[in-house]
Coordinates of C-alpha atoms in Angstrom, one line a residue:
Chain A
M1 CA 12.3 -60.2 -35.5
V2 CA 12.7 -61.2 -31.8
A3 CA 16.3 -60.1 -31.8
F4 CA 15.4 -56.7 -33.3
V5 CA 12.6 -56.1 -30.8
T6 CA 14.8 -57.2 -27.9
I7 CA 17.6 -54.8 -28.9
L8 CA 15.1 -52.0 -29.5
G9 CA 13.5 -52.8 -26.1
A10 CA 16.9 -52.8 -24.3
I11 CA 17.7 -49.4 -25.8
I12 CA 14.4 -48.0 -24.7
C13 CA 14.8 -49.4 -21.2
L14 CA 18.3 -47.8 -21.0
I15 CA 17.0 -44.4 -22.1
G16 CA 14.1 -44.8 -19.7
A17 CA 16.4 -45.7 -16.8
Y18 CA 18.5 -42.6 -17.6
V19 CA 15.6 -40.1 -17.6
A20 CA 14.0 -41.7 -14.6
I21 CA 17.2 -41.5 -12.6
K22 CA 17.6 -37.8 -13.6
A23 CA 14.0 -37.1 -12.6
L24 CA 14.5 -38.9 -9.3
S25 CA 17.5 -36.7 -8.6
G26 CA 15.5 -33.7 -9.4
S27 CA 12.7 -34.8 -7.2
I28 CA 15.1 -35.2 -4.3
Q29 CA 16.1 -31.6 -4.7
E30 CA 12.5 -30.4 -4.9
V31 CA 11.6 -32.3 -1.8
R32 CA 14.5 -30.8 0.1
L33 CA 13.3 -27.3 -0.9
V34 CA 9.8 -28.2 0.4
W35 CA 11.2 -29.4 3.7
A36 CA 13.3 -26.2 4.0
K37 CA 10.1 -24.3 3.3
K38 CA 11.9 -22.7 0.3
D39 CA 9.3 -23.9 -2.1
D40 CA 6.1 -22.1 -1.6
E41 CA 5.0 -22.2 -5.2
E42 CA 1.3 -22.9 -5.4
D43 CA 1.0 -24.6 -8.8
E44 CA -1.7 -23.6 -11.2
I45 CA -4.0 -26.3 -12.3
I46 CA -3.4 -27.1 -15.9
G47 CA -5.9 -28.8 -18.2
S48 CA -9.6 -28.9 -18.5
A49 CA -12.3 -31.5 -18.8
L50 CA -12.8 -30.5 -22.4
H51 CA -9.2 -31.1 -23.5
S52 CA -9.2 -34.3 -21.5
T53 CA -12.3 -35.5 -23.2
M54 CA -10.8 -34.8 -26.6
G55 CA -7.7 -36.7 -25.6
A56 CA -9.8 -39.6 -24.3
V57 CA -11.8 -39.8 -27.6
I58 CA -8.6 -39.9 -29.7
A59 CA -6.9 -42.5 -27.5
G60 CA -10.0 -44.6 -27.3
M61 CA -10.7 -44.5 -31.0
L62 CA -7.2 -45.2 -32.0
S63 CA -7.0 -48.2 -29.6
A64 CA -10.4 -49.4 -30.8
A65 CA -9.2 -49.3 -34.4
I66 CA -6.0 -51.2 -33.6
V67 CA -7.9 -54.0 -31.8
G68 CA -10.6 -54.1 -34.4
S69 CA -8.0 -54.5 -37.1
Y70 CA -6.8 -57.8 -35.7
G71 CA -9.7 -59.5 -37.5
L72 CA -8.9 -57.9 -40.8
G73 CA -5.6 -59.5 -41.7
P74 CA -2.6 -61.1 -40.2
M75 CA -0.2 -58.2 -40.4
F76 CA -2.3 -56.1 -38.1
L77 CA -1.4 -58.4 -35.2
Y78 CA 2.0 -56.6 -35.2
L79 CA 0.2 -53.5 -34.0
G80 CA -0.1 -55.0 -30.6
P81 CA 3.7 -55.2 -29.8
I82 CA 4.1 -51.8 -31.5
S83 CA 1.5 -50.3 -29.2
A84 CA 3.3 -51.7 -26.1
I85 CA 6.6 -50.2 -27.3
A86 CA 4.8 -46.9 -28.0
C87 CA 3.7 -46.9 -24.4
A88 CA 7.2 -47.1 -23.1
I89 CA 8.4 -44.3 -25.4
G90 CA 5.4 -42.2 -24.3
V91 CA 6.4 -42.5 -20.7
I92 CA 10.0 -41.5 -21.6
W93 CA 8.5 -38.4 -23.3
N94 CA 6.6 -37.6 -20.1
F95 CA 9.8 -37.9 -18.1
T96 CA 11.6 -35.4 -20.4
T97 CA 8.7 -33.0 -19.8
E98 CA 9.2 -33.4 -16.1
L99 CA 13.0 -32.8 -16.5
K100 CA 12.4 -29.5 -18.3
E101 CA 10.1 -28.4 -15.5
Q102 CA 12.5 -29.4 -12.8
K103 CA 15.3 -27.4 -14.6
K104 CA 13.0 -24.3 -14.6
S105 CA 12.2 -24.7 -10.9
R106 CA 15.8 -25.0 -10.0
E107 CA 16.6 -21.8 -11.9
L108 CA 13.8 -20.0 -10.1
A109 CA 15.0 -21.3 -6.8
I110 CA 18.5 -20.1 -7.5
Q111 CA 17.2 -16.6 -8.5
K112 CA 15.3 -16.5 -5.1
Chain B
M1 CA 1.6 -74.5 -41.8
D2 CA -1.3 -75.6 -39.5
I3 CA -1.0 -74.0 -36.1
R4 CA -2.6 -77.1 -34.5
S5 CA 0.2 -79.2 -35.8
I6 CA 2.5 -77.5 -33.3
E7 CA 3.6 -79.8 -30.5
L8 CA 3.1 -78.3 -27.1
V9 CA 5.8 -79.1 -24.5
A10 CA 6.0 -78.9 -20.8
S11 CA 7.3 -75.7 -19.2
P12 CA 11.1 -75.9 -19.0
L13 CA 11.1 -74.0 -15.7
Q14 CA 11.3 -75.4 -12.2
P15 CA 10.1 -74.2 -8.9
Y16 CA 13.6 -73.1 -7.8
H17 CA 13.6 -70.7 -10.8
A18 CA 10.6 -69.0 -9.2
Y19 CA 12.4 -68.7 -5.9
L20 CA 15.4 -67.0 -7.7
V21 CA 13.0 -64.6 -9.5
F22 CA 11.4 -63.7 -6.2
A23 CA 14.7 -63.3 -4.5
G24 CA 16.0 -61.0 -7.2
V25 CA 12.8 -58.9 -7.1
A26 CA 12.9 -58.7 -3.3
V27 CA 16.6 -57.6 -3.1
F28 CA 16.2 -55.0 -5.8
F29 CA 12.9 -53.4 -4.7
I30 CA 13.5 -53.6 -1.0
G31 CA 17.0 -52.1 -1.5
L32 CA 15.4 -49.3 -3.6
A33 CA 12.8 -48.7 -0.8
L34 CA 15.5 -48.2 1.8
F35 CA 17.1 -45.6 -0.5
V36 CA 13.8 -43.9 -1.1
R37 CA 13.0 -43.8 2.6
A38 CA 16.3 -42.2 3.4
M39 CA 15.8 -39.6 0.7
F40 CA 12.1 -38.9 0.9
V41 CA 10.3 -40.0 4.0
R42 CA 10.3 -38.1 7.3
D43 CA 6.7 -38.2 8.3
T44 CA 3.2 -39.5 7.5
H45 CA 2.5 -36.7 5.0
D46 CA 5.6 -37.8 3.0
F47 CA 4.7 -41.4 3.4
L48 CA 1.1 -41.1 2.2
V49 CA 1.2 -38.4 -0.5
A50 CA 4.9 -37.8 -1.3
V51 CA 4.7 -34.1 -0.3
R52 CA 2.3 -33.6 -3.2
K53 CA 5.4 -33.3 -5.5
V54 CA 5.2 -36.3 -7.7
G55 CA 6.2 -35.1 -11.2
L56 CA 4.7 -36.0 -14.6
G57 CA 6.9 -39.0 -15.5
F58 CA 6.5 -40.8 -12.2
A59 CA 2.8 -39.9 -12.0
V60 CA 2.1 -41.3 -15.5
S61 CA 4.0 -44.5 -14.9
S62 CA 2.4 -44.8 -11.5
V63 CA -1.0 -44.6 -13.0
I64 CA -0.1 -47.1 -15.7
A65 CA 1.5 -49.6 -13.3
S66 CA -1.1 -49.4 -10.7
W67 CA -3.9 -49.8 -13.3
T68 CA -2.1 -52.7 -15.0
W69 CA -3.5 -55.4 -12.8
A70 CA -3.4 -59.1 -13.3
M71 CA -6.6 -58.2 -15.0
A72 CA -5.0 -56.2 -17.7
V73 CA -2.2 -58.6 -18.4
M74 CA -4.1 -61.9 -18.0
L75 CA -7.7 -61.1 -18.5
S76 CA -7.1 -59.4 -21.8
A77 CA -5.7 -62.7 -23.0
A78 CA -8.4 -64.6 -21.2
Q79 CA -11.2 -62.7 -23.0
G80 CA -9.3 -62.9 -26.2
Y81 CA -9.3 -66.6 -25.8
N82 CA -13.0 -66.7 -24.7
Y83 CA -14.5 -64.3 -27.2
G84 CA -11.9 -63.5 -29.8
V85 CA -11.3 -60.0 -31.1
S86 CA -14.5 -58.6 -29.4
G87 CA -13.2 -59.9 -26.1
I88 CA -10.0 -58.0 -26.4
W89 CA -12.0 -55.0 -27.6
W90 CA -14.5 -54.9 -24.8
F91 CA -11.7 -55.5 -22.3
T92 CA -9.3 -52.9 -23.6
I93 CA -11.3 -49.8 -24.7
P94 CA -13.3 -49.1 -21.5
N95 CA -10.1 -49.8 -19.5
G96 CA -8.2 -46.7 -20.7
L97 CA -11.3 -44.5 -20.7
A98 CA -11.9 -45.5 -17.1
V99 CA -8.5 -44.0 -16.1
I100 CA -9.0 -40.8 -18.1
A101 CA -12.5 -40.4 -16.5
V102 CA -10.7 -39.7 -13.2
I103 CA -9.6 -36.3 -14.6
P104 CA -12.8 -34.2 -13.7
F105 CA -12.5 -35.6 -10.1
G106 CA -8.8 -34.8 -10.0
L107 CA -9.4 -31.2 -11.2
Y108 CA -12.3 -30.7 -8.8
L109 CA -10.4 -32.1 -5.8
R110 CA -7.1 -30.2 -6.3
K111 CA -9.1 -27.0 -6.8
N112 CA -11.5 -27.4 -3.9
M113 CA -9.8 -29.7 -1.4
P114 CA -6.1 -29.3 -2.1
H115 CA -4.9 -30.8 1.2
G116 CA -6.9 -34.0 1.2
Y117 CA -5.7 -37.6 1.4
T118 CA -8.6 -40.0 1.0
L119 CA -11.9 -40.3 -0.8
S120 CA -13.7 -41.1 2.5
Q121 CA -12.1 -37.9 4.1
Y122 CA -13.7 -36.0 1.2
I123 CA -17.1 -37.6 2.0
Y124 CA -16.7 -36.6 5.7
Y125 CA -16.3 -33.0 4.9
R126 CA -18.6 -32.9 1.9
F127 CA -21.6 -34.2 4.0
N128 CA -21.1 -32.2 7.2
K129 CA -19.2 -35.0 9.0
N130 CA -22.1 -37.5 8.6
L131 CA -20.6 -40.5 10.4
A132 CA -22.9 -43.2 8.9
L133 CA -22.0 -42.1 5.4
Y134 CA -18.4 -41.7 6.3
W135 CA -18.1 -45.3 7.5
V136 CA -19.9 -46.6 4.4
F137 CA -17.2 -45.1 2.3
I138 CA -14.4 -46.1 4.7
V139 CA -15.6 -49.7 4.4
S140 CA -16.1 -49.4 0.7
M141 CA -12.6 -48.1 0.2
L142 CA -11.0 -50.7 2.4
F143 CA -13.0 -53.4 0.7
G144 CA -12.0 -52.1 -2.7
C145 CA -8.3 -52.1 -1.8
F146 CA -8.6 -55.6 -0.2
I147 CA -10.2 -57.0 -3.3
M148 CA -7.5 -55.5 -5.5
I149 CA -4.8 -57.1 -3.4
L150 CA -6.6 -60.5 -3.5
I151 CA -7.1 -60.5 -7.2
N152 CA -3.6 -59.5 -8.0
L153 CA -2.0 -62.0 -5.6
K154 CA -4.3 -64.6 -7.0
G155 CA -3.2 -63.6 -10.5
T156 CA 0.4 -63.9 -9.6
S157 CA -0.3 -67.3 -8.1
V158 CA -1.9 -68.5 -11.4
V159 CA 1.0 -67.4 -13.5
M160 CA 3.8 -68.6 -11.3
S161 CA 2.2 -72.0 -10.7
T162 CA 1.5 -72.5 -14.4
V163 CA 4.9 -71.5 -15.6
Y164 CA 7.2 -72.7 -12.8
G165 CA 5.2 -75.5 -11.3
I166 CA 5.6 -73.9 -7.9
D167 CA 2.9 -74.6 -5.3
Y168 CA 0.3 -71.9 -5.9
R169 CA -0.1 -71.4 -2.1
L170 CA 3.5 -70.3 -1.7
V171 CA 3.2 -67.5 -4.4
P172 CA 0.9 -65.1 -2.5
I173 CA 3.1 -65.5 0.6
L174 CA 6.3 -64.7 -1.4
A175 CA 4.8 -61.9 -3.5
G176 CA 2.8 -60.5 -0.6
L177 CA 5.9 -60.3 1.7
V178 CA 8.0 -58.6 -0.9
V179 CA 5.4 -55.9 -1.6
M180 CA 4.5 -55.5 2.1
A181 CA 8.2 -54.9 2.9
Y182 CA 8.9 -52.3 0.3
V183 CA 5.6 -50.4 0.6
A184 CA 5.9 -50.3 4.4
I185 CA 9.4 -48.9 4.1
G186 CA 9.1 -46.4 1.3
G187 CA 5.5 -45.3 1.0
M188 CA 4.1 -43.2 -1.9
W189 CA 7.5 -42.1 -3.2
N190 CA 8.6 -45.7 -3.4
S191 CA 5.4 -46.6 -5.0
T192 CA 5.9 -44.1 -7.8
V193 CA 9.6 -44.9 -8.3
T194 CA 9.0 -48.6 -8.5
A195 CA 6.1 -48.0 -10.8
A196 CA 8.4 -46.3 -13.3
I197 CA 10.6 -49.4 -13.3
Q198 CA 7.6 -51.7 -13.4
T199 CA 6.1 -49.9 -16.4
F200 CA 9.2 -50.6 -18.4
M201 CA 9.2 -54.2 -17.0
I202 CA 5.7 -54.7 -18.3
T203 CA 5.6 -53.0 -21.7
I204 CA 8.9 -54.0 -23.2
P205 CA 8.8 -57.6 -22.2
A206 CA 5.2 -57.8 -23.4
A207 CA 6.2 -56.7 -26.8
I208 CA 9.2 -59.1 -26.9
V209 CA 7.2 -62.1 -25.6
V210 CA 4.3 -61.6 -28.1
I211 CA 6.7 -61.3 -31.0
A212 CA 8.5 -64.4 -29.8
V213 CA 5.2 -66.4 -29.5
I214 CA 4.1 -65.3 -33.0
D215 CA 7.5 -66.2 -34.4
K216 CA 7.5 -69.6 -32.6
V217 CA 4.1 -70.7 -34.0
G218 CA 5.1 -69.8 -37.5
G219 CA 4.2 -66.2 -37.9
V220 CA 1.2 -64.0 -38.1
D221 CA -0.2 -65.8 -41.2
V222 CA -0.2 -69.1 -39.3
V223 CA -2.0 -67.5 -36.4
F224 CA -4.6 -65.8 -38.6
N225 CA -5.2 -68.9 -40.7
G226 CA -5.7 -70.9 -37.5
L227 CA -8.3 -68.5 -36.4
T228 CA -10.2 -68.4 -39.7
T229 CA -10.0 -72.2 -40.0
Y230 CA -10.8 -73.4 -36.5
K231 CA -12.9 -70.6 -35.0
D232 CA -16.3 -69.2 -35.7
P233 CA -16.3 -66.1 -38.0
D234 CA -17.6 -64.0 -35.1
Y235 CA -14.4 -64.7 -33.3
L236 CA -12.6 -62.2 -35.5
K237 CA -15.3 -59.5 -35.3
W238 CA -14.8 -56.7 -32.8
Y239 CA -18.5 -55.9 -32.7
D240 CA -20.0 -59.3 -31.6
P241 CA -23.1 -58.3 -29.5
K242 CA -22.9 -61.6 -27.6
T243 CA -19.6 -60.4 -26.0
A244 CA -21.2 -57.1 -25.0
F245 CA -23.9 -58.8 -23.1
A246 CA -21.8 -61.7 -21.8
F247 CA -19.4 -59.4 -20.0
G248 CA -18.6 -56.2 -21.9
I249 CA -21.2 -53.8 -20.6
T250 CA -21.1 -54.8 -17.0
F251 CA -17.4 -54.9 -17.1
A252 CA -17.1 -51.4 -18.6
L253 CA -19.4 -50.0 -15.9
G254 CA -17.4 -51.8 -13.2
L255 CA -14.1 -50.4 -14.6
F256 CA -15.3 -46.9 -14.2
S257 CA -16.3 -47.6 -10.6
I258 CA -12.8 -49.1 -9.9
T259 CA -11.0 -46.0 -11.0
I260 CA -13.4 -43.2 -10.0
S261 CA -14.5 -44.6 -6.6
D262 CA -11.2 -46.0 -5.6
Q263 CA -8.8 -44.8 -3.0
T264 CA -5.7 -45.8 -4.9
F265 CA -6.4 -43.3 -7.7
W266 CA -7.7 -40.6 -5.3
Q267 CA -4.5 -40.8 -3.3
R268 CA -2.5 -40.2 -6.5
I269 CA -4.6 -37.2 -7.3
W270 CA -3.3 -35.6 -4.1
A271 CA 0.2 -36.9 -4.5
V272 CA 0.9 -35.5 -8.0
K273 CA 2.0 -31.9 -8.5
K274 CA -1.2 -29.9 -9.0
K275 CA -0.3 -28.8 -12.5
Y276 CA 0.0 -32.4 -13.7
V277 CA -3.2 -33.9 -12.3
A278 CA -5.0 -33.9 -15.7
A279 CA -2.0 -34.8 -17.8
S280 CA -1.1 -37.7 -15.5
F281 CA -4.4 -39.5 -15.9
L282 CA -4.8 -38.5 -19.6
W283 CA -1.4 -39.9 -20.6
G284 CA -1.7 -42.7 -18.1
G285 CA -4.9 -43.9 -19.7
A286 CA -3.7 -43.4 -23.2
W287 CA -0.3 -45.2 -22.8
F288 CA -2.0 -48.0 -20.8
Y289 CA -3.8 -49.1 -23.9
G290 CA -0.6 -50.6 -25.4
I291 CA -0.4 -53.3 -22.7
P292 CA -3.7 -55.2 -23.1
I293 CA -3.7 -54.5 -26.9
C294 CA -0.4 -56.4 -27.0
I295 CA -1.0 -59.1 -24.4
G296 CA -4.5 -59.9 -25.7
I297 CA -2.9 -61.5 -28.7
L298 CA -1.8 -64.4 -26.5
G299 CA -5.5 -65.3 -26.1
L300 CA -6.0 -65.3 -29.8
V301 CA -3.0 -67.6 -30.2
G302 CA -4.5 -69.9 -27.5
G303 CA -7.7 -69.9 -29.4
A304 CA -6.0 -70.7 -32.6
L305 CA -4.1 -73.5 -31.0
G306 CA -7.3 -75.0 -29.6
L307 CA -6.2 -75.1 -26.0
D308 CA -8.5 -77.1 -23.9
Y309 CA -10.2 -75.0 -21.2
V310 CA -10.4 -77.8 -18.6
N311 CA -7.5 -80.1 -19.3
Q312 CA -4.9 -77.5 -20.3
L313 CA -6.1 -74.3 -18.6
G314 CA -7.4 -75.9 -15.4
G315 CA -10.8 -74.4 -15.9
D316 CA -9.5 -70.8 -15.7
A317 CA -9.2 -68.8 -18.9
A318 CA -6.8 -66.5 -17.2
A319 CA -4.2 -69.2 -17.5
V320 CA -4.1 -69.0 -21.3
G321 CA -1.4 -66.4 -21.5
P322 CA 1.0 -68.2 -19.1
Y323 CA 0.2 -71.6 -20.7
V324 CA 0.9 -70.4 -24.3
V325 CA 4.2 -68.7 -23.3
S326 CA 5.5 -71.7 -21.2
H327 CA 4.4 -74.6 -23.4
L328 CA 5.6 -73.6 -26.9
G329 CA 9.2 -74.4 -26.3
L330 CA 10.3 -70.8 -26.2
P331 CA 13.8 -70.0 -24.8
V332 CA 13.9 -69.9 -21.0
W333 CA 14.7 -66.2 -20.9
I334 CA 11.6 -65.3 -22.9
V335 CA 9.4 -67.2 -20.4
V336 CA 11.2 -65.6 -17.5
L337 CA 10.7 -62.2 -19.1
Y338 CA 6.9 -62.9 -19.3
T339 CA 6.7 -63.8 -15.7
L340 CA 8.6 -60.6 -14.8
A341 CA 6.1 -58.6 -16.7
I342 CA 3.2 -60.3 -14.9
L343 CA 4.9 -60.0 -11.6
S344 CA 5.6 -56.3 -12.2
A345 CA 1.9 -55.7 -13.1
C346 CA 0.6 -57.6 -10.1
L347 CA 3.1 -56.2 -7.6
S348 CA 2.6 -52.6 -8.7
T349 CA -1.2 -52.8 -8.2
V350 CA -0.8 -54.6 -4.8
D351 CA 1.6 -51.8 -3.9
A352 CA -1.0 -49.1 -4.8
A353 CA -3.7 -51.0 -2.9
F354 CA -1.5 -51.2 0.2
M355 CA -0.9 -47.4 -0.1
G356 CA -4.7 -46.8 -0.4
T357 CA -5.3 -49.0 2.7
S358 CA -2.6 -47.2 4.6
G359 CA -4.2 -43.8 3.7
V360 CA -7.7 -44.7 4.8
V361 CA -6.5 -46.4 8.0
S362 CA -4.2 -43.6 9.2
V363 CA -6.3 -40.6 8.1
D364 CA -9.9 -41.8 8.5
I365 CA -9.6 -44.2 11.4
V366 CA -6.5 -43.7 13.5
K367 CA -6.2 -39.9 13.2
R368 CA -10.0 -39.5 13.5
L369 CA -10.1 -41.6 16.7
Y370 CA -6.9 -40.1 18.2
P371 CA -6.6 -36.6 16.9
N372 CA -3.6 -35.8 19.2
I373 CA -1.6 -38.8 18.2
T374 CA 2.0 -38.1 17.4
D375 CA 3.1 -38.2 13.9
K376 CA 5.7 -40.9 14.7
K377 CA 2.9 -43.2 16.0
L378 CA 0.6 -42.3 13.1
L379 CA 3.4 -43.3 10.6
A380 CA 3.8 -46.6 12.5
Y381 CA 0.1 -47.3 12.2
S382 CA 0.3 -46.4 8.5
R383 CA 3.0 -49.0 8.0
L384 CA 1.4 -51.6 10.3
S385 CA -1.9 -51.4 8.3
V386 CA 0.0 -52.6 5.3
V387 CA 1.3 -55.7 7.1
V388 CA -2.1 -56.5 8.6
V389 CA -4.0 -56.3 5.3
G390 CA -1.3 -58.2 3.5
V391 CA -1.4 -61.1 6.0
A392 CA -5.2 -61.1 5.8
A393 CA -5.2 -61.2 2.0
I394 CA -2.7 -64.1 1.9
A395 CA -4.9 -66.0 4.3
V396 CA -8.0 -65.5 2.1
I397 CA -6.2 -66.6 -1.1
F398 CA -6.1 -70.1 0.2
T399 CA -9.9 -70.5 -0.4
G400 CA -9.0 -71.2 -4.1
L401 CA -11.7 -69.1 -5.7
D402 CA -11.8 -68.8 -9.5
F403 CA -9.9 -65.7 -10.8
V404 CA -12.5 -64.4 -13.2
T405 CA -15.3 -64.9 -10.8
I406 CA -13.5 -62.8 -8.1
A407 CA -12.8 -60.0 -10.6
L408 CA -16.4 -59.7 -11.9
A409 CA -18.0 -59.8 -8.5
S410 CA -15.8 -57.1 -7.1
V411 CA -16.4 -54.6 -10.0
T412 CA -20.1 -55.1 -9.6
L413 CA -20.1 -54.2 -5.9
K414 CA -18.0 -51.1 -6.5
T415 CA -20.6 -49.8 -9.0
A416 CA -22.9 -49.2 -6.0
V417 CA -20.6 -46.4 -4.9
L418 CA -19.8 -44.9 -8.3
F419 CA -22.9 -42.8 -9.1
P420 CA -23.5 -41.6 -5.6
L421 CA -19.9 -40.3 -5.6
I422 CA -20.4 -38.6 -9.0
I423 CA -23.5 -37.0 -7.7
A424 CA -21.8 -35.9 -4.5
C425 CA -19.0 -34.2 -6.4
F426 CA -20.9 -32.4 -9.1
W427 CA -24.3 -31.6 -7.5
N428 CA -24.0 -29.2 -4.7
R429 CA -27.5 -30.1 -3.4
A430 CA -26.9 -33.8 -3.0
P431 CA -28.3 -35.0 0.3
A432 CA -26.4 -37.2 2.7
G433 CA -29.4 -39.5 3.4
G434 CA -30.0 -40.0 -0.3
I435 CA -26.3 -40.9 -0.9
F436 CA -26.3 -43.3 2.1
W437 CA -29.4 -45.2 1.1
G438 CA -28.5 -45.1 -2.5
V439 CA -25.3 -47.0 -1.8
I440 CA -26.8 -49.4 0.7
L441 CA -30.0 -50.4 -1.1
S442 CA -28.3 -50.6 -4.5
A443 CA -25.6 -52.9 -3.1
V444 CA -27.9 -55.1 -1.1
I445 CA -30.7 -55.4 -3.7
G446 CA -28.3 -55.4 -6.6
M447 CA -26.2 -58.2 -5.2
F448 CA -29.4 -60.3 -4.6
I449 CA -30.3 -59.8 -8.3
F450 CA -26.7 -60.5 -9.3
V451 CA -26.8 -63.9 -7.6
T452 CA -30.3 -64.9 -8.7
Q453 CA -30.6 -63.3 -12.1
G454 CA -27.1 -62.9 -13.3
E455 CA -24.5 -60.1 -13.4
F456 CA -26.0 -58.1 -16.2
Y457 CA -29.3 -57.6 -14.3
G458 CA -27.5 -57.2 -11.0
T459 CA -25.3 -54.4 -12.4
V460 CA -28.2 -52.6 -14.1
T461 CA -30.1 -52.8 -10.8
I462 CA -27.2 -51.3 -8.9
F463 CA -26.8 -48.6 -11.5
V464 CA -30.5 -47.6 -11.5
L465 CA -31.0 -47.6 -7.7
S466 CA -27.7 -45.9 -6.8
T467 CA -28.5 -43.1 -9.3
C468 CA -32.2 -42.6 -8.7
I469 CA -32.4 -42.7 -4.9
P470 CA -29.9 -39.8 -4.3
I471 CA -31.4 -37.7 -7.1
I472 CA -35.0 -38.2 -6.1
W473 CA -34.2 -37.6 -2.5
G474 CA -32.2 -34.5 -3.4
L475 CA -35.0 -33.1 -5.5
I476 CA -37.4 -33.5 -2.6
K477 CA -35.1 -32.5 0.2
P478 CA -31.9 -30.9 -1.1
E479 CA -28.9 -30.1 1.2
P480 CA -27.0 -27.1 -0.3
F481 CA -23.3 -27.3 0.0
N482 CA -20.4 -24.8 -0.7
P483 CA -17.3 -26.6 -2.0
A484 CA -15.1 -23.7 -0.8
S485 CA -15.5 -25.1 2.7
L486 CA -13.4 -28.1 1.7
R487 CA -10.3 -25.8 1.7
E488 CA -10.4 -25.8 5.5
V489 CA -9.0 -29.4 5.4
K490 CA -5.4 -29.2 6.4
D491 CA -2.3 -31.3 5.7
L492 CA -1.4 -33.8 8.4
S493 CA 1.9 -31.9 8.8
A494 CA 0.1 -28.5 9.3

């Protein structure tokens, strides 16, 4: 079990490093555009308090259920490490969203 | 197999291993900071808020890493050890929600005051440049950041001394110097980039270590049987009301005050790309849950093992995690992985607190006192403030205060600012005088009650006074305010 989780963790870290480095590279380009005053996009604010509240409720309830399950039986204790790994995968997903957005911004800048 | 038949062994690690870990961390992060400075930092605006271009991935990991204090990694296990499942429950659930609760403030600020830097700066313009109120919030922000640094350096000290046997007094010096160096060099960009690395250094090792611990003691069945055999049945209940009153309720209130009325998060609100403000804190809070949910299990293992609070944990429940990991005879690399996770959690938060301090000092003190200061000098002051506060924090650590006591006292004090701030943001008739006296009186009277009657009554007193005074004052003597005026605030580089 330890070996499996370690290998899985190493793979996740490698993927995370890859997307983070790509995102960093994209950020460098974006900052250069700002410095050159070629980025005058005023982003729209996305998201509302309502959507955020719904997200908070789902996240809170799911986490409460996971912790509460620890007292129900031994197998539920594995949900802890699974949650930590899910966190890392979630961050990778957020980075891929950022990479897509950076690609769009680059294409817009080229068109300009 | 009986979990209490397991023979505990001394930690296999020596002080020199700790020096190697610190050296490796220092070389890596300071090297990264030098690269980041070359790529991203030209002026104070870049240093403090990263040109307001931090993308979603870096923003989310920055929120997670800066919120994963020593508290999240060690106190989750500590409360699991103290109270069982309900301890982990009360620690974890409000923690993630407290991060997500920042969203309404983030949306409000980026819409109405898009070129801000600090919470105290917002208060300055919100209340018509009222200096008394301004300085109350400046002091509160600086105090909050300072406490954050203290708690996390102290937490690092507990872990490293327990695991490596290193003199606990050396740890804050080594950790503090490393963070001071890379924050002073790279600023907010460096903070977010290192946070991404640290997020993976916290989450993946946490999963591996907990699996290894469970495996070492004989599996989940052995742990669970140990808990049902040796602990009270309430230990396995998530809804034990004793836990709620012992620490849960006051802790939850305090958590919201740490995120909402804290400069480290407000500075991130202004550093993130505007479109990602809500998403950053929503995902940051949601993904954060995985960390204390996982690490809290170490506290349950400690409880099942029957670790002695005084003789084995040195009178500090926060030591249960490091003790369990370092005394089961686990492979050295597992133990080192755990300390890297803790170190990452602590350093990322200290990093965020240094950035918060830097923001308040440069924008609210130096720039306010010397409006014509050159940007080069302002940037120098931004960096110098990091060093000064770091040195002060290291000096204070040597008093040897108990970790849990520091944490609970600090969250109680910050509650005095929470509700006045909420009222200030979302009630356009809030009066400056009401906000000022609400904060002052609730803090003074509340702390007196805290000391004499206990933290629950102290916290309730702070909550009631800090809410009622501004509202009653505002109903009697309202001061109308137009949020559109906040748009007049300009960037430092403007």
